[in-house]
Coordinates of C-alpha atoms in Angstrom, one line a residue:
M1 CA 95.7 70.5 119.1
S2 CA 96.5 67.2 120.1
K3 CA 98.5 66.0 122.1
R4 CA 102.0 65.7 120.5
L5 CA 101.7 69.7 120.5
L6 CA 101.8 69.8 123.9
P7 CA 106.1 71.4 125.6
S8 CA 108.0 68.6 126.9
F9 CA 108.5 70.6 130.5
L10 CA 104.8 70.3 131.0
L11 CA 104.4 66.6 130.2
L12 CA 107.0 66.6 133.0
L13 CA 106.1 69.0 135.1
A14 CA 106.0 68.0 139.2
F15 CA 104.8 71.6 140.2
A16 CA 102.8 74.0 139.5
T17 CA 103.6 77.5 138.0
V18 CA 102.6 81.0 137.4
A19 CA 103.4 82.4 134.1
A20 CA 104.4 85.8 134.1
S21 CA 105.4 86.3 130.2
P22 CA 103.8 89.6 128.3
A23 CA 103.2 86.5 125.1
T24 CA 100.7 84.6 126.8
G25 CA 97.8 84.6 127.3
Q26 CA 95.8 85.3 124.0
I27 CA 92.8 84.4 125.6
L28 CA 92.9 86.8 128.5
H29 CA 93.7 88.8 125.8
D30 CA 90.5 88.5 123.8
L31 CA 88.4 87.8 126.8
T32 CA 88.8 90.3 128.4
E33 CA 89.5 94.4 129.7
R34 CA 93.4 94.1 131.4
T35 CA 95.6 91.3 132.7
V36 CA 96.5 91.3 135.6
P37 CA 99.4 90.1 137.0
L38 CA 100.3 87.0 140.2
S39 CA 102.2 86.5 142.8
P40 CA 105.2 83.9 142.5
A41 CA 103.4 80.7 144.3
D42 CA 104.2 76.8 144.9
P43 CA 102.6 74.4 145.3
V44 CA 101.3 72.6 148.6
V45 CA 101.0 68.9 148.5
A46 CA 98.9 67.4 151.7
G47 CA 98.3 63.3 150.6
K48 CA 96.8 63.1 146.9
R49 CA 96.0 66.7 146.3
A50 CA 98.4 69.9 145.3
T51 CA 97.0 72.9 146.4
L52 CA 98.1 76.3 144.6
T53 CA 97.2 79.9 146.0
T54 CA 98.2 83.3 144.6
A55 CA 97.3 87.0 144.4
S56 CA 97.0 89.5 142.3
P57 CA 97.8 93.6 143.5
A58 CA 94.8 95.4 143.7
V59 CA 92.8 96.3 140.2
E60 CA 92.2 100.3 140.3
E61 CA 89.2 100.6 137.9
P62 CA 85.7 98.3 138.1
F63 CA 85.4 95.0 137.3
N64 CA 82.8 92.5 137.9
G65 CA 84.6 89.5 136.3
V66 CA 88.0 87.6 136.3
V67 CA 89.0 85.2 133.7
V68 CA 92.0 82.8 134.1
Q69 CA 93.8 80.7 131.4
G70 CA 95.9 77.8 132.2
Y71 CA 96.8 73.7 131.6
A72 CA 96.4 70.3 134.4
S73 CA 97.1 67.2 133.2
D74 CA 94.4 66.7 136.2
P75 CA 91.3 66.1 134.3
D76 CA 89.2 67.0 137.8
V77 CA 91.1 69.9 138.3
Q78 CA 89.1 73.0 140.3
G79 CA 89.3 76.4 141.4
W80 CA 88.2 79.4 143.4
I81 CA 88.2 83.6 143.6
R82 CA 88.0 85.2 146.8
F83 CA 87.6 89.0 147.0
E84 CA 89.4 92.0 149.1
E85 CA 86.3 93.5 151.3
R86 CA 86.5 96.3 153.6
G87 CA 87.1 93.8 156.3
G88 CA 89.2 91.8 155.0
W89 CA 89.0 88.5 152.6
G90 CA 85.9 87.9 151.4
A91 CA 84.6 83.6 151.2
W92 CA 86.2 82.0 148.3
R93 CA 84.0 80.6 145.7
P94 CA 83.5 78.6 142.8
M95 CA 85.3 78.9 139.4
R96 CA 83.9 77.7 135.8
L97 CA 87.3 76.2 134.5
I98 CA 86.7 74.8 130.9
R99 CA 89.1 72.3 129.8
S100 CA 89.7 71.5 125.6
A101 CA 88.7 68.6 124.0
T102 CA 91.4 67.8 122.5
D103 CA 93.4 68.5 125.5
G104 CA 95.1 69.5 128.2
T105 CA 94.7 73.1 128.4
F106 CA 91.8 75.8 130.0
A107 CA 90.0 78.9 130.5
G108 CA 87.4 79.7 132.8
G109 CA 86.9 81.9 136.0
Y110 CA 84.6 84.1 138.4
R111 CA 81.6 87.1 137.2
D112 CA 79.0 88.3 139.2
E113 CA 76.7 91.9 139.2
V114 CA 79.2 93.4 142.0
Y115 CA 81.4 96.2 140.3
R116 CA 85.1 96.0 142.0
S117 CA 87.8 98.2 142.3
G118 CA 91.1 99.2 143.9
L119 CA 90.4 95.8 146.0
R120 CA 92.5 92.5 144.8
F121 CA 91.8 88.6 144.0
E122 CA 93.2 85.8 145.5
L123 CA 92.7 82.3 142.5
R124 CA 93.4 78.9 144.6
F125 CA 93.6 75.2 142.2
A126 CA 93.8 72.0 143.4
Y127 CA 94.8 69.1 141.4
A128 CA 96.3 65.5 141.9
A129 CA 99.7 65.8 143.4
G130 CA 102.4 65.3 141.0
T131 CA 100.1 65.8 137.4
A132 CA 101.2 68.8 135.9
F133 CA 99.6 72.0 136.1
H134 CA 100.4 75.7 134.7
L135 CA 98.7 79.0 135.1
V136 CA 99.0 81.2 132.3
G137 CA 97.3 83.6 134.0
A138 CA 94.8 86.4 134.6
G139 CA 92.2 89.3 133.5
V140 CA 89.5 90.3 134.5
F141 CA 86.2 92.8 132.9
D142 CA 83.8 95.1 133.0
N143 CA 80.4 93.2 131.6
R144 CA 78.6 97.1 131.4
N145 CA 80.3 97.6 128.3
D146 CA 79.9 94.8 126.3
E147 CA 78.7 95.7 123.1
D148 CA 75.7 92.9 122.6
R149 CA 74.4 93.5 126.6
Q150 CA 72.7 96.6 124.5
A151 CA 69.1 96.2 123.8
P152 CA 68.6 96.2 119.7
G153 CA 65.8 98.6 119.9
G154 CA 64.4 97.5 117.2
V155 CA 66.6 98.4 114.5
V156 CA 66.0 96.5 111.5
P157 CA 67.9 93.6 110.3
H158 CA 69.9 93.8 107.3
H159 CA 69.5 91.0 104.7
G160 CA 72.6 89.6 102.3
K161 CA 71.5 89.4 98.3
K162 CA 69.7 86.2 97.6
A163 CA 71.7 85.8 94.4
G164 CA 75.1 85.3 93.1
H165 CA 78.1 82.3 92.1
I166 CA 79.0 81.1 95.4
I167 CA 78.1 78.1 96.6
P168 CA 78.8 78.1 100.3
P169 CA 79.9 75.2 102.8
P170 CA 78.1 73.1 104.4
L171 CA 76.9 74.7 107.7
I172 CA 76.9 72.1 110.9
T173 CA 73.8 74.3 111.9
R174 CA 73.5 76.0 115.9
A175 CA 70.5 72.4 116.2
E176 CA 73.0 70.3 115.2
W177 CA 76.2 71.2 117.4
G178 CA 73.4 71.6 120.1
A179 CA 74.1 75.3 120.9
A180 CA 72.2 76.9 124.4
P181 CA 69.9 78.8 124.2
F182 CA 70.7 82.8 123.6
R183 CA 70.7 84.8 126.8
G184 CA 68.0 87.1 125.5
T185 CA 67.5 89.4 122.4
P186 CA 70.2 89.5 119.1
S187 CA 70.8 92.6 118.0
P188 CA 71.1 92.6 113.9
L189 CA 74.6 93.2 113.3
A190 CA 74.7 95.6 109.8
P191 CA 71.3 97.6 110.0
N192 CA 72.7 99.5 108.0
G193 CA 75.7 97.7 106.2
Y194 CA 78.9 95.1 106.8
E195 CA 81.9 96.8 107.4
Y196 CA 84.5 94.2 107.7
M197 CA 85.3 90.4 107.7
T198 CA 88.2 89.6 111.0
F199 CA 89.8 86.2 110.6
H200 CA 89.8 84.5 114.5
H201 CA 91.9 81.5 116.6
A202 CA 90.6 80.6 119.1
A203 CA 94.2 80.3 120.6
G204 CA 93.3 76.9 121.5
Y205 CA 90.3 74.3 122.1
S206 CA 92.0 72.4 118.5
A207 CA 89.8 70.1 116.6
T208 CA 89.9 68.0 112.6
T209 CA 87.0 66.0 113.1
K210 CA 82.7 66.7 113.1
E211 CA 82.9 65.5 116.9
E212 CA 85.3 67.0 118.2
G213 CA 84.5 70.2 117.1
I214 CA 80.9 69.8 117.9
R215 CA 82.7 69.3 121.2
Q216 CA 84.8 72.4 121.2
V217 CA 82.4 75.1 119.9
K218 CA 79.8 74.4 123.0
A219 CA 83.1 74.3 125.4
I220 CA 83.5 77.8 124.0
Q221 CA 80.1 78.9 124.0
D222 CA 80.2 78.0 127.8
L223 CA 82.8 80.0 128.1
H224 CA 81.4 82.7 126.5
Q225 CA 78.4 82.7 128.3
N226 CA 79.1 81.3 131.9
V227 CA 82.2 82.8 131.8
R228 CA 82.6 86.3 130.3
G229 CA 79.5 87.1 130.9
W230 CA 77.9 87.7 126.6
S231 CA 75.1 86.3 125.1
D232 CA 76.1 83.4 123.2
I233 CA 79.2 82.5 120.8
G234 CA 81.4 85.6 120.0
Y235 CA 82.0 85.1 116.4
Q236 CA 79.0 84.3 114.3
F237 CA 81.2 80.9 113.0
L238 CA 84.3 79.1 113.6
I239 CA 86.2 76.1 111.4
D240 CA 88.1 73.3 112.3
R241 CA 90.9 71.9 111.1
G242 CA 89.1 69.0 108.7
G243 CA 87.1 71.9 107.8
H244 CA 84.2 71.5 108.8
L245 CA 82.0 75.2 109.1
Y246 CA 79.5 75.7 112.6
Q247 CA 77.5 78.0 113.0
G248 CA 78.4 80.6 115.6
R249 CA 75.6 83.1 117.1
P250 CA 72.4 82.3 115.6
F251 CA 70.9 84.2 112.5
L252 CA 67.2 86.6 113.3
D253 CA 65.6 85.3 110.5
D254 CA 65.2 81.5 111.6
A255 CA 66.8 80.7 108.5
T256 CA 68.8 77.0 108.8
S257 CA 71.5 78.0 106.1
L258 CA 73.5 79.8 104.6
E259 CA 72.3 79.6 101.2
E260 CA 68.9 81.0 102.0
V261 CA 71.2 85.0 102.7
P262 CA 70.1 85.2 106.2
A263 CA 70.3 88.3 108.6
L264 CA 73.1 88.0 111.1
A265 CA 73.2 88.4 115.4
L266 CA 76.0 91.1 116.4
G267 CA 78.4 89.0 117.8
A268 CA 81.3 89.8 120.0
H269 CA 84.5 89.2 118.8
V270 CA 86.2 92.4 118.5
G271 CA 85.5 95.1 121.1
G272 CA 84.8 98.3 119.7
H273 CA 84.0 97.0 116.1
N274 CA 81.6 94.6 116.5
T275 CA 79.0 96.4 114.2
G276 CA 78.6 95.4 111.0
N277 CA 82.2 93.1 111.2
I278 CA 81.5 89.6 110.3
G279 CA 83.7 87.3 113.0
V280 CA 85.0 83.5 111.5
S281 CA 87.4 81.6 114.3
L282 CA 89.5 78.6 113.5
L283 CA 89.9 76.2 116.5
G284 CA 94.0 75.7 117.9
C285 CA 95.9 77.5 118.8
Y286 CA 98.1 79.3 115.5
H287 CA 101.1 81.7 117.5
P288 CA 104.9 80.3 117.9
P289 CA 105.8 82.7 120.9
E290 CA 103.4 81.3 122.6
G291 CA 105.2 78.4 122.9
S292 CA 105.3 74.8 121.5
F293 CA 101.5 73.8 122.1
C294 CA 100.7 77.3 119.7
Q295 CA 102.4 76.3 116.3
E296 CA 99.9 75.5 114.5
V297 CA 99.7 76.1 110.5
I298 CA 95.9 75.8 109.1
T299 CA 95.0 72.6 106.8
P300 CA 94.3 73.2 103.2
E301 CA 91.0 71.7 104.2
A302 CA 90.1 74.8 106.1
L303 CA 91.8 77.6 104.7
E304 CA 89.8 76.2 101.3
T305 CA 86.4 76.6 103.8
Y306 CA 87.7 80.2 105.4
V307 CA 88.4 81.2 101.1
V308 CA 85.0 79.9 99.8
L309 CA 82.8 80.8 103.0
F310 CA 84.9 84.5 102.8
A311 CA 84.0 84.8 99.1
F312 CA 80.1 84.3 100.3
L313 CA 79.9 86.6 102.1
S314 CA 82.0 88.7 100.2
E315 CA 79.5 88.2 96.9
R316 CA 75.9 88.1 99.1
Y317 CA 77.1 91.1 102.0
G318 CA 78.8 93.3 100.1
V319 CA 82.4 93.8 101.7
A320 CA 85.3 93.7 98.9
P321 CA 87.6 90.7 100.0
E322 CA 90.4 94.3 100.8
L323 CA 88.6 94.1 104.4
I324 CA 88.7 90.9 105.3
R325 CA 90.3 92.1 108.8
G326 CA 92.8 89.9 110.8
H327 CA 91.5 90.8 114.6
R328 CA 95.2 92.5 116.2
D329 CA 94.2 95.3 113.0
F330 CA 91.5 95.8 115.7
S331 CA 93.0 95.2 119.0
S332 CA 96.3 94.9 120.8
T333 CA 96.1 91.1 121.0
A334 CA 98.0 88.3 119.5
C335 CA 95.2 87.4 117.1
P336 CA 94.0 85.1 114.8
G337 CA 98.4 84.0 115.5
D338 CA 101.8 84.4 113.2
N339 CA 100.5 81.5 111.3
N340 CA 97.8 82.7 110.4
Y341 CA 97.8 86.9 109.6
V342 CA 101.3 86.4 107.3
L343 CA 98.1 84.5 104.7
L344 CA 96.3 87.6 104.8
P345 CA 97.5 88.7 101.5
S346 CA 97.0 85.8 99.4
L347 CA 93.7 84.5 101.9
R348 CA 92.2 88.7 99.6
E349 CA 93.8 87.3 96.3
D350 CA 91.8 83.7 96.4
V351 CA 88.8 85.4 97.6
A352 CA 88.6 87.8 95.1
H353 CA 90.0 85.1 92.2
L354 CA 87.2 82.6 93.4
L355 CA 84.5 85.8 92.9
L356 CA 85.5 86.0 89.6
T357 CA 85.1 82.7 88.6
G358 CA 82.7 81.1 91.1
N359 CA 82.0 77.7 92.0
E360 CA 79.2 77.1 91.1
P361 CA 79.8 75.2 87.9
L362 CA 79.6 76.7 84.5
G363 CA 79.3 72.1 83.3
Q364 CA 81.5 69.9 83.4
A365 CA 83.7 68.3 80.7
V366 CA 86.4 65.8 80.5
M367 CA 89.7 65.7 78.7
A368 CA 92.2 63.7 77.5
A369 CA 95.6 63.4 75.8
T370 CA 97.8 61.3 73.6
V371 CA 101.2 61.8 72.6
D372 CA 102.3 60.3 69.2
A373 CA 106.2 59.6 68.5
D374 CA 107.5 62.6 67.4
G375 CA 106.2 64.5 70.3
V376 CA 102.6 65.5 69.4
V377 CA 100.2 66.3 71.7
R378 CA 97.1 64.4 71.0
L379 CA 93.5 66.5 73.0
S380 CA 90.1 65.5 72.6
W381 CA 87.9 66.6 74.4
E382 CA 83.6 66.6 75.1
F383 CA 81.6 68.9 77.6
I384 CA 79.3 66.2 79.6
E385 CA 76.4 69.4 80.5
A386 CA 77.1 73.1 79.6
P387 CA 73.7 74.6 81.0
G388 CA 76.1 77.8 81.1
I389 CA 78.9 77.4 78.9
A390 CA 79.3 80.3 76.0
G391 CA 83.1 79.7 75.3
Y392 CA 86.7 77.3 76.3
R393 CA 90.2 77.6 75.9
I394 CA 92.7 75.1 76.6
E395 CA 95.9 75.9 78.5
R396 CA 99.6 74.2 78.3
T397 CA 102.2 74.5 81.3
S398 CA 105.3 73.1 80.6
G399 CA 108.9 73.4 81.8
G400 CA 107.1 76.8 83.6
I401 CA 105.1 78.7 80.7
T402 CA 101.5 78.3 80.4
T403 CA 100.3 78.8 76.7
V404 CA 96.9 79.6 75.6
V405 CA 96.9 76.9 72.7
T406 CA 93.5 76.8 71.7
E407 CA 90.1 78.7 72.9
G408 CA 86.9 78.0 70.8
E409 CA 83.1 79.2 71.3
G410 CA 79.9 77.1 72.9
A411 CA 80.7 74.0 73.6
A412 CA 81.1 71.3 70.7
P413 CA 83.0 67.8 71.4
G414 CA 87.2 69.0 69.9
L415 CA 90.5 67.5 68.6
Y416 CA 93.6 69.8 68.3
A417 CA 97.1 68.5 68.0
D418 CA 100.0 69.7 70.1
A419 CA 102.8 70.6 68.2
G420 CA 103.8 73.4 70.5
V421 CA 105.9 71.2 73.0
T422 CA 110.1 71.9 72.9
K423 CA 111.1 70.2 76.2
P424 CA 111.0 67.1 76.9
G425 CA 108.8 66.0 80.4
P426 CA 105.5 66.4 82.2
V427 CA 103.4 68.7 80.5
R428 CA 99.6 69.3 82.7
Y429 CA 97.0 70.6 80.3
E430 CA 93.7 72.7 81.6
L431 CA 90.2 73.2 79.9
Y432 CA 88.6 76.2 81.1
A433 CA 85.1 77.6 81.1
R434 CA 83.5 81.0 79.7
S435 CA 79.9 81.8 80.4
A436 CA 78.2 84.7 78.4
T437 CA 78.8 87.1 81.5
G438 CA 82.9 86.5 80.8
R439 CA 83.0 84.2 84.8
E440 CA 84.9 82.1 83.5
Q441 CA 86.4 78.6 85.3
L442 CA 88.1 75.0 85.6
L443 CA 85.9 72.3 84.1
A444 CA 88.9 68.9 83.3
T445 CA 92.9 68.7 83.2
T446 CA 95.3 66.2 81.8
E447 CA 98.8 65.2 82.1
V448 CA 101.2 63.6 79.7
T449 CA 105.0 62.8 79.5
V450 CA 106.8 63.9 76.3
E451 CA 110.3 61.8 76.0
A452 CA 113.3 62.6 74.8
P453 CA 113.3 59.9 71.3
A454 CA 115.8 57.2 71.6
A455 CA 117.7 58.4 68.8
L456 CA 119.9 61.3 68.3
Y457 CA 118.2 63.6 65.4
V458 CA 114.3 62.7 64.5
L459 CA 113.2 64.5 61.7
A460 CA 108.6 64.6 61.7
Q461 CA 106.8 64.0 59.2
G462 CA 104.8 66.8 58.2
F463 CA 101.1 67.3 59.3
P464 CA 99.1 67.7 57.8
N465 CA 99.5 65.6 54.5
P466 CA 98.9 66.2 52.2
F467 CA 98.0 69.9 52.5
H468 CA 96.2 72.6 50.8
R469 CA 98.0 75.9 52.1
R470 CA 99.9 75.4 55.7
T471 CA 101.8 72.4 57.2
T472 CA 104.5 72.1 60.2
I473 CA 108.1 70.5 60.3
R474 CA 109.3 68.9 63.3
Y475 CA 112.2 67.4 64.0
Y476 CA 114.4 66.7 67.3
L477 CA 118.2 67.7 68.4
E478 CA 120.7 65.9 70.5
R479 CA 123.3 67.5 70.1
D480 CA 123.8 71.1 69.0
G481 CA 124.3 72.5 64.9
I482 CA 124.5 73.7 63.0
V483 CA 121.0 73.5 61.0
R484 CA 120.1 74.3 57.4
L485 CA 116.3 72.9 56.7
H486 CA 114.1 73.6 53.0
V487 CA 111.5 72.7 50.9
Y488 CA 112.6 71.6 47.0
D489 CA 110.1 71.1 43.9
A490 CA 109.8 67.9 42.5
T491 CA 112.6 69.2 40.1
G492 CA 115.0 68.7 42.7
R493 CA 114.6 73.4 42.2
E494 CA 114.8 74.8 46.0
V495 CA 111.0 76.2 46.8
R496 CA 111.5 77.8 49.8
T497 CA 114.1 78.3 53.2
L498 CA 112.5 77.5 56.7
V499 CA 115.8 77.4 58.6
E500 CA 119.2 78.6 58.8
A501 CA 121.0 79.3 62.2
Y502 CA 122.9 77.7 64.9
Q503 CA 120.2 75.8 67.5
R504 CA 120.7 74.1 70.6
S505 CA 120.1 70.5 71.8
G506 CA 117.9 69.1 73.9
Q507 CA 114.8 69.8 72.4
W508 CA 111.8 69.5 69.5
Y509 CA 111.8 72.5 66.7
T510 CA 108.7 72.9 65.6
V511 CA 108.5 75.5 61.6
P512 CA 105.5 76.4 60.3
F513 CA 106.1 75.6 56.1
D514 CA 103.5 78.0 53.3
A515 CA 102.8 77.2 50.5
A516 CA 101.3 80.6 48.9
G517 CA 102.1 80.9 45.5
L518 CA 103.7 77.0 44.8
P519 CA 101.0 74.6 42.6
A520 CA 99.7 71.8 43.4
G521 CA 102.1 68.8 43.2
T522 CA 105.0 66.8 44.8
Y523 CA 107.8 69.0 47.2
F524 CA 110.5 67.7 49.2
Y525 CA 111.6 69.1 52.6
R526 CA 115.3 68.2 53.3
L527 CA 117.2 68.7 57.5
R528 CA 121.0 68.7 57.3
V529 CA 123.2 69.4 60.9
E530 CA 126.7 70.3 60.2
G531 CA 128.6 69.6 64.4
F532 CA 132.1 70.4 65.4
S533 CA 133.0 67.0 63.2
G534 CA 131.1 67.7 59.7
L535 CA 127.2 66.2 58.9
D536 CA 126.0 64.3 61.3
F537 CA 122.5 64.4 60.2
D538 CA 121.0 64.4 56.5
R539 CA 117.4 63.3 56.1
T540 CA 114.6 64.0 53.3
G541 CA 110.4 63.9 53.5
T542 CA 108.0 64.2 51.6
L543 CA 105.3 66.6 51.1
V544 CA 102.3 66.2 49.1
L545 CA 100.4 70.2 47.8
V546 CA 96.5 69.9 46.7
R547 CA 94.5 73.2 45.7

């Protein structure tokens, strides 16, 4: 997250606080089994350094690790912990504090192989006097409960399907971001099949650029391995706000890309529900109840990567879009944050839609449009590449209404005169291709603006003209009135009444004329408009019927 999103009171704070709000500390909820209250404390200032010491009550359940979360504007903040022993307090031991690469938030703690219960612990922090320091809280965990510390037992990894229509996003591999080695032997994520895809946020560690993202992913791995004691970073994948995708846990088959549909390793992102569950975390903090530093919203770039990644995972690993979950669906946590959780229904819909259309190109096409003086839009299109195109359709969107204007088989170039635009204004056309299996994909778009005519009334030339059987007559009304449109033969005899109605102004009208049963020859169409003051408009055009 950017520094401009930090709470103003933190920037002004000259003393430390220990937070007690139950709405804070998402990292604590995600990395510990229970949070622990801390005693109120004020810092002691000695020269250029300030020291804050706080203590927990007795923790009855067994634990061997402590996680702390906070904010420090001093990049050199240090922390220590000591544990109550039967004869008093033990020695102070240094904690590992891991800072965000883009702001002063930190998380860290201490872990060993001693399992304590019924005992207290004390925390001590030292930082530059006069700088901001805010301790959110602390929590404890018992490493023996971690799923990824169990031996894999020779289970055969489960791969995904090699064939599909979704091209995955580019992957920044572990080698590219400089991951530390996995500790131990990875277990297969899904020995019996994949079950869920879970949306997380990192509750901090925001990043937009690839360079920031690499630093933050390394920081999260450091936190997960060296503080929490997991074998590796907890998630299978991570996404930054710029839409860059990072590999989390290693693949089990030495694959180097998602296109190879690798066998995934068991993660540590949803306690008790990790088997068969693919975890994807968004860098940053997206839960406004946490405070002003946690009000980020997902960017379009990150959302696009999420949709494409989940669609790829759904297609290749067999997890239906409706099985996309948020972390809070499995355990008591705010993750993935309110700003993300509310997006899950539309995210599932977008993934399902992409599975139908695919993002593997069916081909390439170009489309252009011009507007005649009579409001007819002339479309032209051409398929540049068409290896998978069996047919196409063109849709028009005008005034919020979408209509299919033409469709066809194959991938031949074409022309089309669209006389269906009635209201002046912007008009958008979209060219969709269709594969032999029914997969559809948007290949080209174009937009034009149909202007209102300068004249009050317009009677356009019928088209086509000459015509064999059917033609179209268009006119524009600037004022409401009673409209009469009739067709006459060369002797002046009326042969068709096309319109006898009161019509509203401000739009084009398109009227078809079917000359079935009429002999070839010259015909005349006459438009009359009567307003409140009498006859406002009277105009005649000529049509030539050929057989």
